[in-house]
């Protein structure tokens, strides 16, 4: 059976959103997810219990609105197959510029860095490392965003690691012009570079 890793964050329930969308909850059935990496801003007990029901192996880092969760670490690292995955909410970073994310990935000594705080999905490869922002699972608004900014689409990611290869599945809740909601799925792949072996002379 495939070991799937759920990457989710920026939930902000109930202060900025009511709940995780029902169409997402249908996909996140207990027994399908091996581990959950929560990138912070998990601001209510009910949602915490829900995520524990999806996967008892729940790893959480502190977000900027997790003021009562003083014991949560700012960063964590997990290893799956030959890939080390680091994750953080992102409020400790000056910005989410690729060079700053790369410096954080190097500091944590990881191949993949997941960060949150922007509420928008992003995934890219840079300097042989892979960077993933799962966005906000609820589509919660960002404080300080301009009034004409397009609202964020609710999103989360699933990772499937096989050896040194990672397949990322991105789930986004899209609304068409008639107001109908549909879940769009996108796939992104990353393979960790293999160090060349030097033969003895």
Coordinates of N, CA and C in Angstrom, one line a residue:
X1 N 0.8 -1.2 0.0 CA 0.0 0.0 0.0 C 0.9 1.3 0.0
X2 N 0.5 2.3 -0.7 CA 1.2 3.5 -0.8 C 1.1 4.3 0.5
X3 N 2.3 4.8 0.9 CA 2.3 5.7 2.2 C 2.2 7.1 1.7
X4 N 1.1 7.7 1.9 CA 0.8 9.1 1.5 C 1.1 10.1 2.7
X5 N 1.7 11.2 2.4 CA 2.0 12.2 3.4 C 1.1 13.4 3.0
X6 N 0.2 13.8 4.0 CA -0.6 15.0 3.8 C 0.2 16.2 4.3
X7 N 0.2 17.3 3.4 CA 0.8 18.5 3.7 C -0.3 19.6 3.7
X8 N -0.5 20.2 4.9 CA -1.7 21.1 5.0 C -1.3 22.2 6.0
X9 N -2.0 23.3 5.8 CA -1.7 24.4 6.7 C -2.6 25.6 6.5
X10 N -2.3 26.7 7.3 CA -3.0 27.9 7.3 C -4.5 27.7 7.3
X11 N -5.0 27.0 8.3 CA -6.4 26.7 8.4 C -7.3 27.8 9.0
X12 N -6.8 28.4 10.1 CA -7.4 29.6 10.7 C -8.9 29.4 11.0
X13 N -9.2 28.3 11.5 CA -10.6 28.0 11.9 C -10.8 28.3 13.4
X14 N -11.8 29.1 13.9 CA -12.9 29.7 13.1 C -12.7 31.1 12.9
X15 N -11.5 31.7 13.1 CA -11.4 33.2 13.0 C -11.4 33.7 11.6
X16 N -10.9 32.9 10.6 CA -10.9 33.4 9.2 C -11.7 32.5 8.3
X17 N -12.0 31.3 8.7 CA -12.8 30.3 7.9 C -13.6 29.4 8.8
X18 N -14.7 28.9 8.3 CA -15.6 28.1 9.1 C -15.1 26.7 9.2
X19 N -14.6 26.1 8.2 CA -14.2 24.7 8.2 C -13.4 24.3 7.0
X20 N -12.8 23.1 7.0 CA -12.2 22.6 5.8 C -13.3 22.2 4.8
X21 N -13.2 22.6 3.5 CA -14.3 22.3 2.6 C -14.7 20.8 2.6
X22 N -16.0 20.6 2.5 CA -16.6 19.2 2.6 C -16.0 18.3 1.5
X23 N -15.7 18.9 0.3 CA -15.2 18.1 -0.8 C -13.8 17.6 -0.5
X24 N -13.0 18.4 0.3 CA -11.7 18.0 0.8 C -11.8 16.9 1.8
X25 N -12.8 17.1 2.8 CA -12.9 16.1 3.8 C -13.3 14.7 3.3
X26 N -14.0 14.7 2.2 CA -14.4 13.4 1.5 C -13.2 12.7 1.0
X27 N -12.2 13.5 0.5 CA -10.9 12.9 0.0 C -10.0 12.4 1.1
X28 N -10.1 13.1 2.3 CA -9.2 12.8 3.4 C -9.8 11.8 4.4
X29 N -10.2 10.7 3.8 CA -10.8 9.6 4.7 C -9.7 9.0 5.5
X30 N -10.1 8.6 6.8 CA -9.1 7.9 7.7 C -8.7 6.6 7.0
X31 N -7.4 6.3 7.2 CA -6.8 5.0 6.7 C -6.1 5.2 5.4
X32 N -6.2 6.4 4.7 CA -5.6 6.6 3.4 C -4.2 7.3 3.6
X33 N -4.1 8.1 4.7 CA -3.0 9.0 4.9 C -2.0 8.3 6.0
X34 N -0.7 8.2 5.7 CA 0.2 7.6 6.6 C 0.7 8.6 7.6
X35 N 0.9 9.9 7.2 CA 1.4 10.9 8.1 C 0.9 12.3 7.6
X36 N 0.7 13.2 8.6 CA 0.3 14.5 8.3 C 1.3 15.5 8.8
X37 N 1.8 16.4 7.9 CA 2.6 17.5 8.2 C 1.8 18.8 8.2
X38 N 1.5 19.4 9.4 CA 0.7 20.6 9.5 C 1.6 21.8 9.7
X39 N 1.5 22.7 8.7 CA 2.4 23.9 8.7 C 1.9 25.1 9.6
X40 N 1.2 24.8 10.6 CA 0.8 25.8 11.6 C -0.5 26.5 11.3
X41 N -0.9 27.4 12.2 CA -2.1 28.1 12.1 C -3.3 27.2 12.2
X42 N -3.1 26.2 13.1 CA -4.2 25.2 13.4 C -4.8 25.7 14.7
X43 N -5.7 26.6 14.6 CA -6.1 27.4 15.7 C -7.3 26.9 16.6
X44 N -7.8 25.7 16.3 CA -8.9 25.2 17.1 C -8.7 23.7 17.4
X45 N -9.2 23.2 18.5 CA -9.1 21.9 19.0 C -9.9 20.9 18.1
X46 N -11.0 21.3 17.6 CA -11.8 20.4 16.8 C -11.1 20.0 15.5
X47 N -10.4 21.0 14.9 CA -9.7 20.7 13.6 C -8.5 19.8 13.9
X48 N -7.8 20.1 15.1 CA -6.7 19.2 15.5 C -7.2 17.8 15.7
X49 N -8.3 17.6 16.3 CA -8.9 16.2 16.5 C -9.2 15.6 15.1
X50 N -9.7 16.4 14.2 CA -10.1 15.9 12.9 C -8.8 15.4 12.2
X51 N -7.7 16.2 12.2 CA -6.5 15.8 11.5 C -5.9 14.6 12.2
X52 N -6.1 14.4 13.5 CA -5.6 13.2 14.2 C -6.4 12.0 13.7
X53 N -7.7 12.2 13.4 CA -8.5 11.1 12.9 C -8.1 10.7 11.5
X54 N -7.6 11.7 10.7 CA -7.2 11.4 9.3 C -5.9 10.5 9.4
X55 N -5.0 10.9 10.3 CA -3.7 10.2 10.5 C -3.3 10.4 11.9
X56 N -3.1 9.4 12.7 CA -2.7 9.6 14.1 C -1.2 10.1 14.1
X57 N -0.4 9.9 13.0 CA 0.9 10.4 13.0 C 0.9 11.9 12.5
X58 N 0.6 12.8 13.4 CA 0.4 14.2 13.1 C 1.6 15.0 13.6
X59 N 2.3 15.6 12.7 CA 3.5 16.5 13.0 C 3.1 17.9 12.8
X60 N 3.3 18.8 13.8 CA 2.8 20.2 13.7 C 4.0 21.1 14.0
X61 N 4.0 22.2 13.3 CA 4.9 23.3 13.7 C 4.1 24.6 14.0
X62 N 4.7 25.5 14.8 CA 4.0 26.7 15.2 C 3.8 27.7 14.1
X63 N 2.6 28.2 14.0 CA 2.3 29.3 13.1 C 2.2 30.6 13.9
X64 N 2.1 31.7 13.1 CA 2.1 33.0 13.8 C 0.8 33.2 14.6
X65 N -0.3 32.5 14.3 CA -1.5 32.6 15.1 C -1.7 31.5 16.1
X66 N -0.7 30.6 16.3 CA -0.8 29.6 17.3 C -0.2 30.1 18.6
X67 N -0.8 31.1 19.1 CA -0.3 31.8 20.3 C -0.3 31.0 21.5
X68 N -1.3 30.1 21.7 CA -1.5 29.3 22.9 C -0.6 28.1 22.8
X69 N -0.2 27.7 21.6 CA 0.6 26.4 21.5 C 2.1 26.8 21.6
X70 N 2.5 27.1 22.9 CA 3.9 27.6 23.1 C 4.9 26.5 23.0
X71 N 4.5 25.2 23.1 CA 5.5 24.1 23.1 C 5.8 23.6 21.7
X72 N 5.0 24.1 20.7 CA 5.2 23.6 19.3 C 6.6 24.1 18.8
X73 N 7.3 23.2 18.1 CA 8.6 23.7 17.4 C 8.3 24.6 16.2
X74 N 9.3 25.4 15.9 CA 9.2 26.3 14.7 C 9.4 25.5 13.4
X75 N 10.3 24.5 13.5 CA 10.6 23.6 12.3 C 10.6 22.2 12.8
X76 N 10.4 21.3 11.8 CA 10.6 19.8 12.0 C 11.1 19.2 10.7
X77 N 11.7 18.1 10.9 CA 12.3 17.3 9.8 C 11.8 15.9 9.9
X78 N 11.4 15.3 8.8 CA 11.0 13.9 8.7 C 11.8 13.3 7.5
X79 N 12.0 12.0 7.6 CA 12.7 11.3 6.5 C 11.8 10.2 5.9
X80 N 11.6 10.2 4.6 CA 10.8 9.1 4.0 C 11.7 8.6 2.8
X81 N 11.9 7.3 2.8 CA 12.8 6.8 1.7 C 14.2 7.5 1.8
X82 N 14.7 8.0 0.7 CA 15.9 8.6 0.7 C 15.8 10.2 0.7
X83 N 14.6 10.7 1.1 CA 14.4 12.1 1.0 C 14.1 12.7 2.4
X84 N 14.8 13.7 2.8 CA 14.6 14.5 4.0 C 13.7 15.7 3.7
X85 N 12.6 15.8 4.5 CA 11.6 16.8 4.3 C 11.5 17.7 5.5
X86 N 11.8 19.0 5.3 CA 11.7 20.0 6.4 C 10.4 20.8 6.2
X87 N 9.8 21.2 7.3 CA 8.6 22.1 7.2 C 8.6 23.1 8.3
X88 N 8.0 24.3 8.0 CA 7.8 25.4 8.9 C 6.6 26.2 8.3
X89 N 6.1 27.1 9.2 CA 5.0 28.0 8.8 C 5.5 29.1 7.9
X90 N 6.7 29.6 8.2 CA 7.2 30.7 7.3 C 7.3 32.1 7.9
X91 N 6.7 32.3 9.1 CA 6.7 33.6 9.7 C 8.1 34.0 10.2
X92 N 9.0 33.0 10.4 CA 10.3 33.3 10.8 C 11.2 33.7 9.6
X93 N 10.7 33.5 8.4 CA 11.5 33.9 7.2 C 11.2 35.4 6.9
X94 N 12.2 36.1 6.4 CA 12.0 37.5 6.1 C 11.1 37.6 4.9
X95 N 11.2 36.7 3.9 CA 10.3 36.6 2.8 C 10.4 35.2 2.2
X96 N 9.6 34.9 1.2 CA 9.6 33.6 0.6 C 10.4 33.6 -0.7
X97 N 11.4 34.4 -0.8 CA 12.3 34.5 -2.0 C 13.0 33.1 -2.0
X98 N 13.2 32.6 -3.3 CA 13.9 31.3 -3.4 C 15.3 31.2 -2.7
X99 N 16.1 32.3 -2.7 CA 17.4 32.2 -2.0 C 17.2 32.1 -0.5
X100 N 16.2 32.7 0.1 CA 16.0 32.6 1.5 C 15.5 31.2 1.9
X101 N 14.6 30.7 1.0 CA 14.1 29.3 1.2 C 15.2 28.3 1.1
X102 N 16.1 28.5 0.1 CA 17.3 27.6 -0.1 C 18.2 27.7 1.2
X103 N 18.4 28.8 1.7 CA 19.2 29.0 2.9 C 18.6 28.2 4.1
X104 N 17.3 28.2 4.2 CA 16.6 27.5 5.3 C 16.7 26.0 5.0
X105 N 16.5 25.6 3.8 CA 16.6 24.1 3.4 C 18.1 23.6 3.7
X106 N 19.1 24.4 3.4 CA 20.4 24.1 3.7 C 20.7 24.0 5.2
X107 N 20.1 25.0 6.0 CA 20.3 25.0 7.4 C 19.7 23.7 8.1
X108 N 18.5 23.3 7.5 CA 17.8 22.1 8.1 C 18.4 20.8 7.5
X109 N 19.3 21.0 6.4 CA 19.9 19.8 5.7 C 18.8 18.9 5.2
X110 N 17.9 19.5 4.4 CA 16.8 18.8 3.8 C 16.8 18.9 2.2
X111 N 16.1 17.9 1.6 CA 16.0 17.9 0.2 C 14.7 18.6 -0.3
X112 N 13.7 18.6 0.6 CA 12.4 19.2 0.3 C 12.1 20.1 1.5
X113 N 11.7 21.3 1.2 CA 11.2 22.3 2.2 C 9.8 22.7 1.9
X114 N 8.9 22.4 2.9 CA 7.5 22.9 2.9 C 7.4 24.1 3.8
X115 N 6.8 25.1 3.2 CA 6.5 26.3 4.0 C 5.1 26.9 3.8
X116 N 4.6 27.6 4.8 CA 3.3 28.2 4.6 C 3.3 29.7 4.8
X117 N 2.1 30.2 5.2 CA 2.0 31.6 5.6 C 1.5 32.5 4.4
X118 N 1.7 32.0 3.2 CA 1.2 32.8 2.0 C -0.2 32.6 1.6
X119 N -0.7 31.4 2.0 CA -2.1 30.9 1.7 C -2.3 30.6 0.2
X120 N -1.2 30.5 -0.5 CA -1.3 30.2 -1.9 C -0.4 29.1 -2.3
X121 N -0.9 28.1 -3.1 CA -0.1 27.0 -3.5 C 1.1 27.4 -4.3
X122 N 2.3 26.8 -4.1 CA 3.4 27.0 -5.0 C 4.3 25.8 -4.9
X123 N 5.0 25.4 -5.9 CA 5.9 24.3 -5.9 C 7.0 24.5 -7.0
X124 N 8.2 24.4 -6.6 CA 9.3 24.6 -7.6 C 10.6 24.0 -7.2
X125 N 11.4 23.7 -8.2 CA 12.7 23.1 -7.9 C 13.7 24.2 -8.0
X126 N 14.7 24.3 -7.1 CA 15.7 25.3 -7.2 C 17.0 24.8 -6.6
X127 N 18.1 24.9 -7.3 CA 19.4 24.4 -6.8 C 19.3 23.0 -6.3
X128 N 18.7 22.1 -7.1 CA 18.5 20.7 -6.7 C 17.6 20.3 -5.5
X129 N 17.0 21.3 -5.0 CA 16.0 21.1 -3.9 C 14.6 21.4 -4.4
X130 N 13.6 20.9 -3.6 CA 12.2 21.0 -4.0 C 11.5 21.8 -2.9
X131 N 10.7 22.8 -3.3 CA 10.1 23.7 -2.4 C 8.5 23.6 -2.6
X132 N 7.8 23.5 -1.5 CA 6.3 23.3 -1.6 C 5.6 24.1 -0.6
X133 N 4.7 24.9 -1.1 CA 3.7 25.6 -0.2 C 2.4 25.1 -0.5
X134 N 1.7 24.4 0.4 CA 0.4 23.8 0.1 C -0.7 24.8 0.1
X135 N -0.5 26.0 0.4 CA -1.6 27.0 0.4 C -2.4 26.8 1.7
X136 N -3.6 27.4 1.7 CA -4.5 27.3 2.8 C -5.6 26.3 2.5
X137 N -5.8 25.3 3.4 CA -6.8 24.3 3.2 C -8.2 24.8 3.3
X138 N -8.4 26.0 3.8 CA -9.7 26.6 4.0 C -9.9 27.8 3.0
X139 N -8.8 28.2 2.4 CA -8.9 29.4 1.6 C -9.0 30.7 2.4
X140 N -8.5 30.6 3.7 CA -8.6 31.7 4.6 C -7.9 32.9 4.0
X141 N -8.4 34.1 4.3 CA -7.8 35.3 3.7 C -6.5 35.6 4.5
X142 N -5.7 36.4 3.8 CA -4.4 36.8 4.4 C -4.5 38.2 4.9
X143 N -4.1 38.4 6.1 CA -4.2 39.8 6.7 C -3.1 40.6 6.0
X144 N -3.4 41.8 5.7 CA -2.5 42.7 5.0 C -2.5 42.6 3.5
X145 N -3.3 41.7 3.0 CA -3.4 41.6 1.5 C -4.2 42.8 0.9
X146 N -3.9 43.2 -0.3 CA -4.6 44.3 -0.9 C -6.0 43.9 -1.2
X147 N -6.9 44.9 -1.1 CA -8.4 44.6 -1.3 C -8.7 44.1 -2.7
X148 N -7.9 44.4 -3.7 CA -8.2 43.9 -5.1 C -7.5 42.6 -5.3
X149 N -6.8 42.0 -4.3 CA -6.1 40.7 -4.5 C -7.2 39.6 -4.7
X150 N -6.9 38.7 -5.6 CA -7.8 37.6 -5.8 C -7.8 36.7 -4.6
X151 N -9.0 36.2 -4.2 CA -9.0 35.3 -3.0 C -8.3 34.0 -3.3
X152 N -7.6 33.5 -2.3 CA -6.9 32.2 -2.5 C -7.9 31.1 -2.6
X153 N -7.5 30.1 -3.5 CA -8.3 28.9 -3.7 C -7.9 27.9 -2.5
X154 N -8.8 27.3 -1.8 CA -8.5 26.3 -0.8 C -7.6 25.2 -1.5
X155 N -6.6 24.8 -0.8 CA -5.7 23.8 -1.4 C -4.9 23.0 -0.3
X156 N -4.5 21.8 -0.6 CA -3.6 21.0 0.2 C -2.9 20.1 -0.7
X157 N -1.8 19.4 -0.2 CA -1.0 18.5 -1.0 C -0.9 17.1 -0.4
X158 N -0.7 16.1 -1.2 CA -0.3 14.8 -0.8 C 1.0 14.5 -1.5
X159 N 1.9 13.8 -0.7 CA 3.2 13.4 -1.2 C 3.3 11.9 -1.2
X160 N 3.9 11.4 -2.2 CA 4.2 9.9 -2.3 C 5.7 9.8 -2.6
X161 N 6.4 9.3 -1.6 CA 7.9 9.2 -1.8 C 8.2 7.7 -2.0
X162 N 9.0 7.5 -3.1 CA 9.5 6.2 -3.5 C 11.0 6.3 -3.7
X163 N 11.8 5.9 -2.7 CA 13.2 6.0 -2.8 C 13.7 7.4 -2.8
X164 N 14.2 7.9 -3.9 CA 14.7 9.2 -4.1 C 13.7 10.1 -4.9
X165 N 12.6 9.5 -5.2 CA 11.6 10.2 -6.1 C 10.4 10.6 -5.2
X166 N 9.9 11.8 -5.5 CA 8.7 12.3 -4.8 C 7.6 12.7 -5.8
X167 N 6.4 12.3 -5.7 CA 5.3 12.7 -6.5 C 4.4 13.6 -5.6
X168 N 4.1 14.8 -6.0 CA 3.3 15.7 -5.3 C 2.0 15.8 -6.0
X169 N 0.9 15.6 -5.3 CA -0.5 15.8 -5.8 C -1.1 17.0 -5.1
X170 N -1.4 18.0 -5.9 CA -2.0 19.2 -5.4 C -3.5 19.2 -5.7
X171 N -4.3 19.4 -4.6 CA -5.7 19.5 -4.7 C -6.2 20.9 -4.4
X172 N -6.9 21.5 -5.4 CA -7.4 22.9 -5.3 C -8.9 22.9 -5.5
X173 N -9.6 23.6 -4.7 CA -11.0 23.8 -4.9 C -11.3 25.0 -5.8
X174 N -11.8 24.7 -7.0 CA -12.0 25.8 -7.9 C -13.5 26.0 -8.1
X175 N -13.9 27.3 -8.3 CA -15.3 27.6 -8.5 C -15.5 28.2 -9.9
X176 N -16.4 27.6 -10.6 CA -16.6 28.0 -12.0 C -17.5 29.3 -12.0
X177 N -17.8 29.8 -13.2 CA -18.6 31.0 -13.3 C -20.0 30.9 -12.9
X178 N -20.5 29.6 -12.8 CA -21.9 29.3 -12.3 C -21.9 29.1 -10.8
X179 N -20.7 29.2 -10.2 CA -20.7 29.0 -8.7 C -20.5 27.5 -8.3
X180 N -20.3 26.6 -9.3 CA -20.1 25.2 -8.9 C -18.7 25.0 -8.5
X181 N -18.5 24.2 -7.4 CA -17.2 23.9 -6.9 C -16.7 22.5 -7.4
X182 N -15.5 22.5 -7.8 CA -14.9 21.2 -8.2 C -13.5 21.2 -7.7
X183 N -13.0 19.9 -7.4 CA -11.6 19.8 -7.0 C -10.7 19.5 -8.2
X184 N -9.7 20.3 -8.4 CA -8.8 20.1 -9.5 C -7.5 19.5 -8.9
X185 N -7.0 18.5 -9.6 CA -5.8 17.8 -9.1 C -4.6 18.0 -10.1
X186 N -3.5 18.4 -9.6 CA -2.3 18.6 -10.4 C -1.2 17.7 -9.9
X187 N -0.3 17.2 -10.7 CA 0.8 16.3 -10.3 C 2.1 17.0 -10.6
X188 N 3.0 17.0 -9.6 CA 4.4 17.5 -9.8 C 5.4 16.5 -9.3
X189 N 6.5 16.2 -10.1 CA 7.4 15.2 -9.6 C 8.8 15.8 -9.3
X190 N 9.5 15.2 -8.4 CA 10.8 15.7 -8.0 C 11.7 14.4 -7.8
X191 N 12.9 14.4 -8.3 CA 13.8 13.3 -8.0 C 15.1 13.9 -7.5
X192 N 15.5 13.4 -6.3 CA 16.7 13.9 -5.6 C 17.9 13.6 -6.5
X193 N 18.8 14.5 -6.7 CA 20.0 14.2 -7.5 C 20.9 13.2 -6.8
X194 N 21.5 12.3 -7.6 CA 22.4 11.3 -7.0 C 23.8 11.8 -7.1
X195 N 24.5 11.7 -5.9 CA 25.9 12.1 -5.9 C 26.7 11.2 -6.8
X196 N 27.5 11.7 -7.7 CA 28.4 10.9 -8.5 C 29.4 10.1 -7.6
X197 N 29.5 8.8 -7.9 CA 30.5 8.0 -7.1 C 31.8 8.1 -7.9
X198 N 32.8 8.3 -7.1 CA 34.2 8.4 -7.7 C 34.9 7.1 -7.5
X199 N 35.4 6.6 -8.7 CA 36.1 5.3 -8.7 C 37.5 5.5 -8.1
X200 N 38.0 4.5 -7.5 CA 39.4 4.6 -6.9 C 40.4 4.3 -8.1
X201 N 41.5 5.1 -8.1 CA 42.4 4.9 -9.1 C 43.6 4.0 -8.7

